[in-house]
XYZ file of C-alpha atoms in Angstrom:
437
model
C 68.653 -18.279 103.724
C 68.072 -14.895 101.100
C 65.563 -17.505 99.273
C 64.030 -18.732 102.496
C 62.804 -15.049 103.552
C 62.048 -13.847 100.499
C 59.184 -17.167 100.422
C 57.835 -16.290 103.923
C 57.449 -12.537 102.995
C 55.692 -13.739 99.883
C 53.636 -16.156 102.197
C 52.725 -14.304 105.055
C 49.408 -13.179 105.657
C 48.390 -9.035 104.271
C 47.228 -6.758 107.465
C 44.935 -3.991 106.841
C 45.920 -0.161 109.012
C 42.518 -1.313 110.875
C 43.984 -4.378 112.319
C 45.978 -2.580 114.088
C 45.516 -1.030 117.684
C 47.317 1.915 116.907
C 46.590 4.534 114.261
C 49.475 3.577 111.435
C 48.914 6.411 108.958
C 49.246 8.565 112.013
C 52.648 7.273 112.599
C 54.104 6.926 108.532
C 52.164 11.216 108.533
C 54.831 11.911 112.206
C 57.669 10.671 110.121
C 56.662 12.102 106.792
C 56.211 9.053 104.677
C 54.452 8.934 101.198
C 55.453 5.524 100.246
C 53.034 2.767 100.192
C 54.293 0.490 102.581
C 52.386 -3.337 102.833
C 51.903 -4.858 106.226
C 52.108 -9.014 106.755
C 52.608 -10.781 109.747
C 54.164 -13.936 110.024
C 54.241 -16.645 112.874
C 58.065 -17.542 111.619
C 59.376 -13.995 113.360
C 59.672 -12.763 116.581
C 59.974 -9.207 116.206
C 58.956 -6.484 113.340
C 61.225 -6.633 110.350
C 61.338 -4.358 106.946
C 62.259 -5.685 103.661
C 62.354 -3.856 100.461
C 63.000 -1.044 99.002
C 61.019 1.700 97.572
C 57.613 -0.418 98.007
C 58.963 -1.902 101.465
C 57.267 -4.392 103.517
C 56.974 -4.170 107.494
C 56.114 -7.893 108.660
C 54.688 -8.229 112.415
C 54.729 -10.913 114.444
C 50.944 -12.326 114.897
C 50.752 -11.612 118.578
C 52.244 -8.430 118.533
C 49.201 -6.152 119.224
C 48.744 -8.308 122.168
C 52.034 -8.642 123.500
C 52.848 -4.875 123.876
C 51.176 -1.633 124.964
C 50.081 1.292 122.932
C 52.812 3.514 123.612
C 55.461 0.396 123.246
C 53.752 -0.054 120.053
C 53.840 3.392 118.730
C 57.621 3.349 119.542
C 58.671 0.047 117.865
C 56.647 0.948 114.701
C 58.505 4.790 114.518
C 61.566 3.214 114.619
C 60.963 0.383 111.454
C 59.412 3.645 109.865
C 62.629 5.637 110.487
C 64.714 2.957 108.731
C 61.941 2.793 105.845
C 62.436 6.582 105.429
C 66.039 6.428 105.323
C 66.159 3.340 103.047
C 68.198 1.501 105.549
C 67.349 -1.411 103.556
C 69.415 -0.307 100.474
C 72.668 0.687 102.611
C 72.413 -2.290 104.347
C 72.268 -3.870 100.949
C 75.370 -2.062 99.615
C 77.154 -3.102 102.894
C 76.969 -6.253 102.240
C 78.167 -6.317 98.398
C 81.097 -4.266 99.696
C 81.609 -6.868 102.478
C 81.639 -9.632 100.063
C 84.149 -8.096 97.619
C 86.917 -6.984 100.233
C 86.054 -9.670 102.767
C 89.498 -9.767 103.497
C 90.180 -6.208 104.511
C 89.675 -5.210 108.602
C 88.751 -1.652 107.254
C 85.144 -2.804 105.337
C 84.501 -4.894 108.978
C 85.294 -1.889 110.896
C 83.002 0.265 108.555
C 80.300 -1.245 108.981
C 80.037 -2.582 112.199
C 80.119 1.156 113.373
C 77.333 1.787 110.735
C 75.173 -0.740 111.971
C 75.408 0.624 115.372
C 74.883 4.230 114.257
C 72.022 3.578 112.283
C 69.938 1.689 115.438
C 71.023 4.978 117.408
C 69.249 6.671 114.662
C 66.590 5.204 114.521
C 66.040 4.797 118.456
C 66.055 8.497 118.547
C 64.015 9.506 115.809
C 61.220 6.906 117.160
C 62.034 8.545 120.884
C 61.408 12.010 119.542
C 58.200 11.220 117.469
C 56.253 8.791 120.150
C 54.897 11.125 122.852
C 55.570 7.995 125.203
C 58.245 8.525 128.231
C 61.527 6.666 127.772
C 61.177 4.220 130.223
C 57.629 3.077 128.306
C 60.167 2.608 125.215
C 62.787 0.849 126.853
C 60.502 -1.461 128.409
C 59.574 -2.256 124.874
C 62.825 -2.556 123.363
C 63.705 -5.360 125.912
C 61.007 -7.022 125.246
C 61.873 -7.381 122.396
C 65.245 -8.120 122.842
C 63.594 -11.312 125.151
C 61.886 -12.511 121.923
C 64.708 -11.930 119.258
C 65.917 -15.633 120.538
C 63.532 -17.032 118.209
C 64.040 -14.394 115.284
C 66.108 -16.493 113.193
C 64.347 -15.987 109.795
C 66.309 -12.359 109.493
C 68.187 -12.317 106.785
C 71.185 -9.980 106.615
C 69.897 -7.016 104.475
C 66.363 -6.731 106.539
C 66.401 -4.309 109.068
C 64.817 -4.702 112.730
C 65.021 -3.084 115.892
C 66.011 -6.315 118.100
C 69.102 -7.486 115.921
C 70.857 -7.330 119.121
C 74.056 -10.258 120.061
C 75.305 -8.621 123.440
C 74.388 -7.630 126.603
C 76.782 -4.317 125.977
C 74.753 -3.714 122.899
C 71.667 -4.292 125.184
C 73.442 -2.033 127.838
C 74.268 1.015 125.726
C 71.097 1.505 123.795
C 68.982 1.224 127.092
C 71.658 3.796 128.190
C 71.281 5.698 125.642
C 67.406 5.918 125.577
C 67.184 6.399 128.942
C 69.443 9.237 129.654
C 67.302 12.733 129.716
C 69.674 14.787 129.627
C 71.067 13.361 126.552
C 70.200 15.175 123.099
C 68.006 13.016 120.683
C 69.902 13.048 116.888
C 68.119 11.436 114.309
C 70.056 12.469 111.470
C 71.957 10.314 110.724
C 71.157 10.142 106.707
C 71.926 7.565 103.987
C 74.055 10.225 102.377
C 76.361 9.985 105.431
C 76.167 6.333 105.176
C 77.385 6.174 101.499
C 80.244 8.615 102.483
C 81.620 6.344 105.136
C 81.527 3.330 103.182
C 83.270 5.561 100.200
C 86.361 6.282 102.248
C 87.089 3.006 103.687
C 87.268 1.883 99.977
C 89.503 4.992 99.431
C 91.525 3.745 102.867
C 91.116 0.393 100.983
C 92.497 1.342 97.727
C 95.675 4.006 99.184
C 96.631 1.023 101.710
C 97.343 3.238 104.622
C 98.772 1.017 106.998
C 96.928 2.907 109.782
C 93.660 1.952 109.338
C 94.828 -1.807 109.217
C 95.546 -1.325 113.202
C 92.227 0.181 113.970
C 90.008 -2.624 116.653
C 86.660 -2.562 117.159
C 87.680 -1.859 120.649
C 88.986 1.198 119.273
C 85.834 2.295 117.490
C 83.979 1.659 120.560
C 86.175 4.049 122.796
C 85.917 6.574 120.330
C 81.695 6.022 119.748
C 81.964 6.319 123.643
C 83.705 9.494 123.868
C 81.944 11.334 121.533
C 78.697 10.601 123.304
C 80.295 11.479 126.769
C 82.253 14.382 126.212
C 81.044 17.654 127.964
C 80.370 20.680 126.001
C 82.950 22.566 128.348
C 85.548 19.525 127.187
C 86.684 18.998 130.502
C 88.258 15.773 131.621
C 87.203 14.091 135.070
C 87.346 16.417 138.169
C 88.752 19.233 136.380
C 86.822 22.606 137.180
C 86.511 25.903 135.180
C 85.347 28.823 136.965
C 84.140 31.906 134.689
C 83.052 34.732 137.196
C 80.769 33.233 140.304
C 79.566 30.374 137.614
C 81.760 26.956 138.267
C 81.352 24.158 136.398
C 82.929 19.816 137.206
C 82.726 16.993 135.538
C 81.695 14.175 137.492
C 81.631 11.441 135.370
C 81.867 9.715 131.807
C 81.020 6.552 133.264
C 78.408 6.739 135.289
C 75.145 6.848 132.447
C 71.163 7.055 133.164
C 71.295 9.936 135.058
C 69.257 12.638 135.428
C 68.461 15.411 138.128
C 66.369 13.869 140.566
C 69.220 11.114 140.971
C 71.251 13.689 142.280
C 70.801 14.093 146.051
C 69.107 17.132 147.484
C 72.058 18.773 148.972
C 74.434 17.586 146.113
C 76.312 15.252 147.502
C 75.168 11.672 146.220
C 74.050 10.359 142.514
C 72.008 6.948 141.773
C 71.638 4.805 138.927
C 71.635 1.446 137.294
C 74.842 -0.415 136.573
C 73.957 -1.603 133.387
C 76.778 -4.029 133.616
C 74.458 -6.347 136.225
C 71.393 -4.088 136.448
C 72.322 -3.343 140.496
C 71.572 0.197 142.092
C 74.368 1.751 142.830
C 74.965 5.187 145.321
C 77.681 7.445 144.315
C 79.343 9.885 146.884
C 80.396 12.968 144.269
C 82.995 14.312 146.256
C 85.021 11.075 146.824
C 83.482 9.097 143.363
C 83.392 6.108 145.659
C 80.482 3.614 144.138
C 78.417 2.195 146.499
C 75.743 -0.797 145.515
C 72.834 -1.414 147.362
C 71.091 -4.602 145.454
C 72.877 -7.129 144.476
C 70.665 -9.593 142.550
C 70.572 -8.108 139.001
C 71.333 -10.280 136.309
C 70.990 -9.719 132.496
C 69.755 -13.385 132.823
C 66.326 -14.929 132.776
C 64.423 -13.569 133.947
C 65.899 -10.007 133.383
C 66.228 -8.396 137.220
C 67.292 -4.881 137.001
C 66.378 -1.301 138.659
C 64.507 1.704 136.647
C 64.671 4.808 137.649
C 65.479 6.142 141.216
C 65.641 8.810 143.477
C 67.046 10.274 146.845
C 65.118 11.840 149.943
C 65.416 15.220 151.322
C 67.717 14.407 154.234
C 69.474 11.538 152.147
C 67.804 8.757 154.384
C 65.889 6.902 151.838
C 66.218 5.824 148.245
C 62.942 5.164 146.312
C 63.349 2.631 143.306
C 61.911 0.836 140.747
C 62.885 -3.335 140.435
C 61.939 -4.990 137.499
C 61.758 -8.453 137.572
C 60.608 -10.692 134.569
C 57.668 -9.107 133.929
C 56.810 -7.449 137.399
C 57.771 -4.314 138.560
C 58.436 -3.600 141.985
C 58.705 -0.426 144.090
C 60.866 -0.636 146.644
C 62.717 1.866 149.729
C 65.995 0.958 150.924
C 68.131 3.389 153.580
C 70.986 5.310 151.851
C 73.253 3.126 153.965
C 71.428 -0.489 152.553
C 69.474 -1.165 155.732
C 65.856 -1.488 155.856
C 65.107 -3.026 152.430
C 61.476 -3.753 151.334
C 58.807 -3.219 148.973
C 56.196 -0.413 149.193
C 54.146 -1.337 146.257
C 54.502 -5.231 144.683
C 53.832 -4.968 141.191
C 51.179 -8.227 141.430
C 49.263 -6.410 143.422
C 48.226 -4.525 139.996
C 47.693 -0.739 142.296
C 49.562 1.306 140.122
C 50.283 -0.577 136.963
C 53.436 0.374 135.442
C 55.617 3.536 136.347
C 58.687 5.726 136.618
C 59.586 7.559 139.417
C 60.443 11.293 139.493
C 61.578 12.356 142.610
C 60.568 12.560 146.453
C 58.290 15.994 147.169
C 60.133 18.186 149.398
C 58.546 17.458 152.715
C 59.982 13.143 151.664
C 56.389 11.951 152.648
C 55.443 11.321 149.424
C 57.553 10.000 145.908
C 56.109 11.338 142.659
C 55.592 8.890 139.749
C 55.090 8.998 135.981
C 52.616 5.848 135.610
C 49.896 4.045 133.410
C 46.750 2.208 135.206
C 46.411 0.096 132.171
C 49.261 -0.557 129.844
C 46.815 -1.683 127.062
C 44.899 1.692 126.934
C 47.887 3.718 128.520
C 45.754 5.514 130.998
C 49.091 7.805 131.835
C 48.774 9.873 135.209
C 50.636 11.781 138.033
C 50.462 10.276 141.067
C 51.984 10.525 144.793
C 52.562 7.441 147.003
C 53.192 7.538 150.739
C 56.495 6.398 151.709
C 55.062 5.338 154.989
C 51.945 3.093 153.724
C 51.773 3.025 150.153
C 48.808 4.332 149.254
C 48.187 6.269 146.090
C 47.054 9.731 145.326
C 46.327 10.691 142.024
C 47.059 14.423 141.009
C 46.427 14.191 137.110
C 45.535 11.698 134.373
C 46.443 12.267 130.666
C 44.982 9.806 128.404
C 47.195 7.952 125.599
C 49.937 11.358 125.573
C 52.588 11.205 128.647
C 54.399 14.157 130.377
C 57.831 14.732 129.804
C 59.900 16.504 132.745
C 58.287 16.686 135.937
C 59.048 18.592 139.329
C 57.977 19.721 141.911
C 58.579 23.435 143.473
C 60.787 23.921 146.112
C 57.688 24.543 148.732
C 56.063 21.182 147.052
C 52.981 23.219 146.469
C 53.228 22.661 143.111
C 54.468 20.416 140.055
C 55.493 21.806 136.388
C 55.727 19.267 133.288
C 55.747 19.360 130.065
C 53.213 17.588 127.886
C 53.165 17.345 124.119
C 51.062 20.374 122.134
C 47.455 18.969 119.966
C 48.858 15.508 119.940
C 52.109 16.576 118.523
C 55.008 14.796 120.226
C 58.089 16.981 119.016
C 56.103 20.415 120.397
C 55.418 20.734 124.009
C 53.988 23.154 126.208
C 54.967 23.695 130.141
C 51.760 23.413 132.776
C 51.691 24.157 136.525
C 49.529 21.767 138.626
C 47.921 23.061 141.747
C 48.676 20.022 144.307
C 46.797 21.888 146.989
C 43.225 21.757 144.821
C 43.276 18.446 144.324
């Protein structure tokens, strides 16, 4: 198989940075790359892949300038960049040689199966931090992806690419992960700290601690998932602290996706996605009873699942967004699940694709995060009418997309951030005017 890829990469066809529909020295300049790096593309793949070293090769797909949008394709290029700047490649490499020599020790298995999984985290937030796209544009892209990888099967174990995904709770946990705002990105993750894992499981190897024969994988993962979920405060679920008049209570560590305009406007409900069917589900906080409101998600195909959502004032309505194959749907349902429909059908092309925000105060309008045209990312503000619909636009952005958006309390007017002279990382805070529109 090692021979097979190593003929295609020498086969497939050299790209120039022109070819390209997005400005690659750009990108390798954002993640602070010197290193000559040659670009092929190859009709045997289905998804980017890097090979090599310290003169590393990034081999496309043929259709892939066509098949995703700008701001997809900025993301899925900063992440193969991230793994060629922290020569993924080579500790992949060295993986595998130690894999092969203690094949029979659960340690070495252990080792690097949590590796591999770090690393994509790694790399999905480095690319996340670097794009200047909204996370919902990225994960949109990773799952395509992740609908194409079926064919991938010219990847050979020491290549690195973003869709080497096997299961839906991989699937599930890195569209988690990337989609949680309130989540800090960490893309340091180095090849240093790589090299010192792998070093002490051969130490674990060599002392035979019995121990470390009776870790799982199951074990990893509940450790993996505790880390990520653990409050700052370190409190368990329900437990309070109170320091003066400022309280503090843990909701959840189970509940992911969220950010603050899921939370209800008095404070007593929560949305998000079950990423264990892709269903929207209503959560009362003060009895943690789960509520679901759709039931035809499916991690099947096609892939049916809900995006982001959001609560009215008054708690009657729930705006959300259902994606369906490649459609995207936004739809009202009442807090209770009566009244279902569709405000905006995504074949009727009005809005393009989008991610809501949350309702303005008066609930007569819900504020999305959208682009008119996904192939020249045409990124706005807009309201739409709950009652009718229709579309207002408030601001349009070109190619760069606004972070955090809200609205003030008297709806007058809306604060985001937006990245600084084309520079993702460094953003600057803006007040729009809603009224002078």
């Amino acid at each position: 198989r090692q021979w097979r890829f190593v003929r295609l990469v020498h086969r497939a066809e050299s790209l120039s940075d022109n070819e390209l529909t997005v400005d690659f020295p750009r990108l390798k300049e954002v993640m602070q790359i010197r290193r000559l790096i040659s670009i092929k593309s190859s009709s045997s793949i289905a998804a980017p892949v890097v090979w090599g070293f310290f003169r590393p090769i990034l081999l496309l797909p043929p259709d892939f300038c066509r098949f995703y949008s700008r701001s997809q394709m900025r993301w899925i290029l900063l992440h193969e960049l991230a793994h060629i700047r922290r020569f993924d490649t080579m500790a992949a490499t060295l993986q595998k040689i130690m894999q092969i020599f203690f094949f029979f020790h659960p340690v070495i298995w252990l080792t690097n199966w949590i590796i591999d999984q770090q690393r994509e985290y790694a790399c999905d937030d480095m690319a996340l931090m670097s794009c200047g796209a909204s996370r919902m544009e990225c994960g949109k892209g990773f799952l395509a992806l992740v609908q194409r990888m079926n064919d991938a099967s010219m990847i050979p174990p020491n290549a690195t690419t973003l869709g080497l995904i096997k299961y839906h709770t991989q699937i599930r946990r890195r569209m988690m992960r990337m989609l949680d705002i309130e989540r800090k990105l960490h893309g340091k993750l180095s090849f240093k700290s790589l090299s010192f894992v792998m070093i002490m499981a051969v130490i674990a190897f060599t002392l035979g601690g019995e121990k470390e024969n009776d870790l799982s994988a199951q074990e990893a993962s509940n450790v993996i998932e505790s880390d990520e979920t653990k409050s700052e405060s370190g409190l368990s679920n329900g437990s309070e602290i109170d320091n003066n008049s400022l309280s503090f209570r843990k909701i959840s560590s189970d509940f992911g996706g969220l950010s603050a305009s899921h939370i209800s406007w008095d404070g007593r409900y929560m949305t998000g996605t079950d990423w264990d069917n892709g269903n929207l589900v209503l959560r009362d906080i003060s009895t943690g009873r789960n509520i679901y409101l759709t039931q035809d998600g499916s991690w099947g195909e096609p892939r049916k699942f809900v995006w982001y959502s959001a609560i009215s004032p008054g708690n009657q309505q729930i705006a959300y967004g259902w994606y369906s194959g490649n459609q995207q749907d936004l739809c009202l349902i009442g807090i209770d699940g009566s009244n279902p429909r569709v405000l905006i059908n995504g074949q009727d092309e009005k809005i393009g694709e989008f991610e809501i925000m949350e309702w303005s105060p008066d609930g007569e309008n819900i504020l999305v995060r959208g682009s008119r045209n996904e192939r020249t990312d045409q990124n706005f503000l807009a309201w739409i009418s709950s009652t009718d619909g229709s579309i207002q636009i408030l601001h349009e952005f070109g190619e760069q997309t606004p972070g955090n958006v809200f609205h003030s309390p008297d709806g007058r007017f809306i604060a985001y951030d937006f990245p600084k002279d084309n520079e993702p990382v460094n953003r600057d805070i803006y007040i729009l005017d809603v009224e002078k529109k």
